[in-house]
Amino acid sequence: MENISALVHIKNHISYHLDQIIEEAVIMKNSLGEKDYCLLCELSNIRERFDEIQSSASFFYLKAYIAEFTKNYIEIAKALQNLSNRRHGALIIVERLDSTGSKIHGGIQINADLSSRLIESIFYPGNPLHDGALLISGDVIHSAANVLPLTTQHFGSEKIGTRHRAAIGLSDQTDALILVVSEETGKMSFALEGTLYPISSSNTNLQ
């Protein structure tokens, strides 16, 4: 019931912002050519509304899949959004029922409370830990710089980066949800049960 209620809330939220976008678009069209009208300002406002819609949908999916396994899922969602905005590459494992311990290796122990600031600092370019995967279990960041198994799946002509192959690879072997941020595009996605799903992005080759 909670997920159904959350989905209804998200749909209503998206519907509201879409109505606002339509209303603002009509005003824009009718105001074109007016001396003091700032088209760029209005376009910026509409872009912010689209960003709000994208964020809402992303947060819902994150909650649906991981809220049962970490109370601080919103910290993960905030970090993911900020990393995407800055185009800081990231790879984040959220353990669910299966232990990932035997599938990953090389990690540096952290054992710190889960927070968006810590996640973002770990994946800051130049940080020695930013290249590997972050492991979250419950409300604790257990380790960073973990090496994951790469998927053996074939993707034809699609260009799939190492982070994405690693995310799919681990999700092939466990029920973990693995989040990815591309440092090239800022695109966010998650891997679950061997499949990669894009979130909060419409301009991606992986859709």
CSV table of C-alpha atoms in Angstrom, one decimal:
chain,number,residue,atom,x,y,z
A,1,MET,CA,0.0,0.0,0.0
A,2,GLU,CA,2.9,2.4,0.8
A,3,ASN,CA,4.4,2.0,-2.7
A,4,ILE,CA,1.0,2.5,-4.3
A,5,SER,CA,0.4,5.6,-2.3
A,6,ALA,CA,3.9,6.9,-3.2
A,7,LEU,CA,3.3,6.2,-6.9
A,8,VAL,CA,0.0,8.2,-6.8
A,9,HIS,CA,1.8,11.0,-5.1
A,10,ILE,CA,4.6,11.0,-7.8
A,11,LYS,CA,2.0,10.9,-10.6
A,12,ASN,CA,0.2,13.9,-9.1
A,13,HIS,CA,3.4,15.7,-8.6
A,14,ILE,CA,4.4,15.1,-12.2
A,15,SER,CA,1.0,16.1,-13.5
A,16,TYR,CA,1.1,19.3,-11.6
A,17,HIS,CA,4.5,20.3,-13.0
A,18,LEU,CA,3.4,19.3,-16.5
A,19,ASP,CA,0.4,21.6,-16.2
A,20,GLN,CA,2.6,24.4,-15.1
A,21,ILE,CA,5.0,23.8,-18.0
A,22,ILE,CA,2.0,23.9,-20.5
A,23,GLU,CA,0.7,27.1,-18.9
A,24,GLU,CA,4.2,28.8,-19.0
A,25,ALA,CA,4.7,27.7,-22.6
A,26,VAL,CA,1.5,29.4,-23.7
A,27,ILE,CA,2.6,32.6,-21.9
A,28,MET,CA,6.0,32.3,-23.7
A,29,LYS,CA,4.4,31.9,-27.1
A,30,ASN,CA,2.0,34.9,-26.5
A,31,SER,CA,4.8,37.1,-25.2
A,32,LEU,CA,7.4,36.5,-27.9
A,33,GLY,CA,8.5,39.8,-29.4
A,34,GLU,CA,7.6,41.9,-26.4
A,35,LYS,CA,10.3,44.4,-25.6
A,36,ASP,CA,10.9,43.5,-21.9
A,37,TYR,CA,10.2,39.8,-22.2
A,38,CYS,CA,13.1,37.5,-21.1
A,39,LEU,CA,12.8,34.3,-23.1
A,40,LEU,CA,15.9,32.8,-21.7
A,41,CYS,CA,14.6,33.4,-18.1
A,42,GLU,CA,11.4,31.5,-18.9
A,43,LEU,CA,13.2,28.7,-20.6
A,44,SER,CA,15.3,28.4,-17.5
A,45,ASN,CA,12.2,28.1,-15.4
A,46,ILE,CA,10.7,25.4,-17.6
A,47,ARG,CA,14.0,23.5,-17.5
A,48,GLU,CA,13.9,23.6,-13.7
A,49,ARG,CA,10.4,22.1,-13.7
A,50,PHE,CA,11.6,19.3,-15.9
A,51,ASP,CA,14.5,18.7,-13.5
A,52,GLU,CA,12.0,18.5,-10.7
A,53,ILE,CA,9.9,15.9,-12.5
A,54,GLN,CA,13.0,13.8,-13.2
A,55,SER,CA,14.2,14.0,-9.7
A,56,SER,CA,10.8,13.0,-8.3
A,57,ALA,CA,10.7,9.9,-10.6
A,58,SER,CA,14.2,8.9,-9.7
A,59,PHE,CA,13.6,9.2,-6.0
A,60,PHE,CA,10.5,7.1,-6.3
A,61,TYR,CA,12.3,4.3,-8.0
A,62,LEU,CA,15.2,4.4,-5.6
A,63,LYS,CA,12.7,4.2,-2.7
A,64,ALA,CA,10.8,1.4,-4.3
A,65,TYR,CA,13.9,-0.8,-4.6
A,66,ILE,CA,16.1,0.1,-1.6
A,67,ALA,CA,14.0,1.7,1.1
A,68,GLU,CA,13.4,-1.7,2.7
A,69,PHE,CA,17.2,-2.1,3.0
A,70,THR,CA,18.3,1.3,4.1
A,71,LYS,CA,16.4,4.0,6.0
A,72,ASN,CA,18.7,6.7,4.5
A,73,TYR,CA,17.9,6.1,0.9
A,74,ILE,CA,17.2,9.8,0.4
A,75,GLU,CA,20.9,10.5,1.2
A,76,ILE,CA,21.8,8.2,-1.7
A,77,ALA,CA,19.4,9.9,-4.0
A,78,LYS,CA,20.7,13.4,-3.1
A,79,ALA,CA,24.3,12.3,-3.7
A,80,LEU,CA,23.4,10.7,-7.0
A,81,GLN,CA,21.7,13.8,-8.2
A,82,ASN,CA,24.7,16.0,-7.1
A,83,LEU,CA,27.2,13.7,-8.7
A,84,SER,CA,25.3,13.7,-11.9
A,85,ASN,CA,25.0,17.5,-12.0
A,86,ARG,CA,28.8,17.8,-11.6
A,87,ARG,CA,29.6,14.8,-13.9
A,88,HIS,CA,31.5,13.0,-11.3
A,89,GLY,CA,31.7,9.3,-12.1
A,90,ALA,CA,30.3,7.0,-9.4
A,91,LEU,CA,29.6,3.3,-8.8
A,92,ILE,CA,27.5,2.5,-5.7
A,93,ILE,CA,26.4,-0.9,-4.5
A,94,VAL,CA,23.3,-1.1,-2.3
A,95,GLU,CA,23.2,-4.6,-0.7
A,96,ARG,CA,19.8,-6.1,-0.3
A,97,LEU,CA,19.3,-9.8,0.7
A,98,ASP,CA,22.4,-11.3,-0.8
A,99,SER,CA,25.9,-10.7,0.7
A,100,THR,CA,28.3,-9.3,-2.0
A,101,GLY,CA,31.4,-10.1,0.0
A,102,SER,CA,32.5,-13.1,-2.1
A,103,LYS,CA,31.9,-11.3,-5.3
A,104,ILE,CA,33.9,-8.1,-4.8
A,105,HIS,CA,37.5,-7.5,-3.7
A,106,GLY,CA,40.2,-4.9,-3.1
A,107,GLY,CA,38.0,-2.5,-1.1
A,108,ILE,CA,39.2,-0.1,1.6
A,109,GLN,CA,37.3,-0.3,4.8
A,110,ILE,CA,35.4,2.9,5.8
A,111,ASN,CA,32.5,1.8,8.2
A,112,ALA,CA,31.0,5.2,8.4
A,113,ASP,CA,27.4,6.4,8.7
A,114,LEU,CA,25.7,6.8,5.3
A,115,SER,CA,25.5,10.5,4.2
A,116,SER,CA,25.3,12.3,0.8
A,117,ARG,CA,28.3,14.4,1.7
A,118,LEU,CA,30.6,11.4,2.3
A,119,ILE,CA,29.5,9.7,-0.9
A,120,GLU,CA,30.1,12.9,-2.9
A,121,SER,CA,33.6,13.4,-1.3
A,122,ILE,CA,34.6,9.8,-2.1
A,123,PHE,CA,33.8,10.2,-5.7
A,124,TYR,CA,35.4,13.7,-6.0
A,125,PRO,CA,37.9,13.5,-8.9
A,126,GLY,CA,41.4,12.9,-7.6
A,127,ASN,CA,40.3,11.1,-4.5
A,128,PRO,CA,42.2,7.8,-4.4
A,129,LEU,CA,39.0,6.0,-3.7
A,130,HIS,CA,36.9,7.4,-6.5
A,131,ASP,CA,37.7,4.8,-9.2
A,132,GLY,CA,36.1,1.7,-7.5
A,133,ALA,CA,32.7,0.9,-6.2
A,134,LEU,CA,31.2,2.1,-2.9
A,135,LEU,CA,29.5,-0.6,-0.8
A,136,ILE,CA,26.5,0.3,1.3
A,137,SER,CA,24.8,-2.1,3.6
A,138,GLY,CA,21.9,-0.9,5.8
A,139,ASP,CA,22.8,2.6,6.8
A,140,VAL,CA,26.5,2.2,6.7
A,141,ILE,CA,29.1,2.8,4.1
A,142,HIS,CA,31.3,-0.2,4.6
A,143,SER,CA,34.0,0.2,2.0
A,144,ALA,CA,35.2,2.0,-1.1
A,145,ALA,CA,37.4,1.3,-4.2
A,146,ASN,CA,35.9,-2.2,-4.5
A,147,VAL,CA,36.5,-4.1,-7.8
A,148,LEU,CA,33.4,-5.8,-9.3
A,149,PRO,CA,33.1,-8.7,-11.7
A,150,LEU,CA,32.5,-7.4,-15.3
A,151,THR,CA,29.5,-8.8,-17.1
A,152,THR,CA,30.0,-11.3,-19.9
A,153,GLN,CA,26.9,-10.0,-21.7
A,154,HIS,CA,27.3,-8.7,-25.3
A,155,PHE,CA,25.8,-5.4,-26.2
A,156,GLY,CA,26.4,-5.3,-30.0
A,157,SER,CA,27.3,-1.9,-31.2
A,158,GLU,CA,26.3,-0.1,-28.0
A,159,LYS,CA,29.2,1.5,-26.1
A,160,ILE,CA,29.0,0.3,-22.5
A,161,GLY,CA,31.6,1.8,-20.1
A,162,THR,CA,33.5,-0.1,-17.5
A,163,ARG,CA,31.4,1.2,-14.6
A,164,HIS,CA,28.3,0.0,-16.3
A,165,ARG,CA,29.7,-3.4,-17.2
A,166,ALA,CA,30.8,-3.8,-13.5
A,167,ALA,CA,27.3,-2.8,-12.3
A,168,ILE,CA,25.6,-5.3,-14.6
A,169,GLY,CA,28.2,-7.9,-13.7
A,170,LEU,CA,27.5,-7.8,-10.0
A,171,SER,CA,23.7,-7.6,-10.5
A,172,ASP,CA,24.0,-10.8,-12.6
A,173,GLN,CA,25.4,-12.6,-9.5
A,174,THR,CA,23.5,-11.0,-6.6
A,175,ASP,CA,20.3,-9.2,-5.9
A,176,ALA,CA,22.2,-6.0,-5.1
A,177,LEU,CA,21.1,-2.7,-6.7
A,178,ILE,CA,24.1,-0.9,-8.3
A,179,LEU,CA,23.9,2.8,-9.1
A,180,VAL,CA,26.1,4.4,-11.8
A,181,VAL,CA,26.9,7.9,-12.7
A,182,SER,CA,28.7,8.5,-16.0
A,183,GLU,CA,31.5,11.0,-15.8
A,184,GLU,CA,31.3,11.7,-19.5
A,185,THR,CA,27.6,12.6,-19.6
A,186,GLY,CA,26.4,12.8,-16.0
A,187,LYS,CA,23.8,10.1,-16.9
A,188,MET,CA,22.4,8.1,-14.0
A,189,SER,CA,21.4,4.5,-14.2
A,190,PHE,CA,21.0,1.5,-12.0
A,191,ALA,CA,21.6,-2.3,-12.6
A,192,LEU,CA,19.3,-4.9,-11.2
A,193,GLU,CA,19.1,-8.6,-12.0
A,194,GLY,CA,21.5,-8.2,-15.0
A,195,THR,CA,19.7,-5.3,-16.6
A,196,LEU,CA,20.7,-1.6,-16.8
A,197,TYR,CA,18.0,1.0,-16.3
A,198,PRO,CA,18.4,4.7,-17.1
A,199,ILE,CA,17.0,7.2,-14.6
A,200,SER,CA,16.5,11.0,-14.8
A,201,SER,CA,18.0,11.3,-18.2
A,202,SER,CA,16.5,11.4,-21.7
A,203,ASN,CA,19.7,11.9,-23.8
A,204,THR,CA,21.4,8.6,-23.4
A,205,ASN,CA,22.6,5.9,-25.8
A,206,LEU,CA,21.6,3.2,-23.3
A,207,GLN,CA,17.9,3.8,-23.3
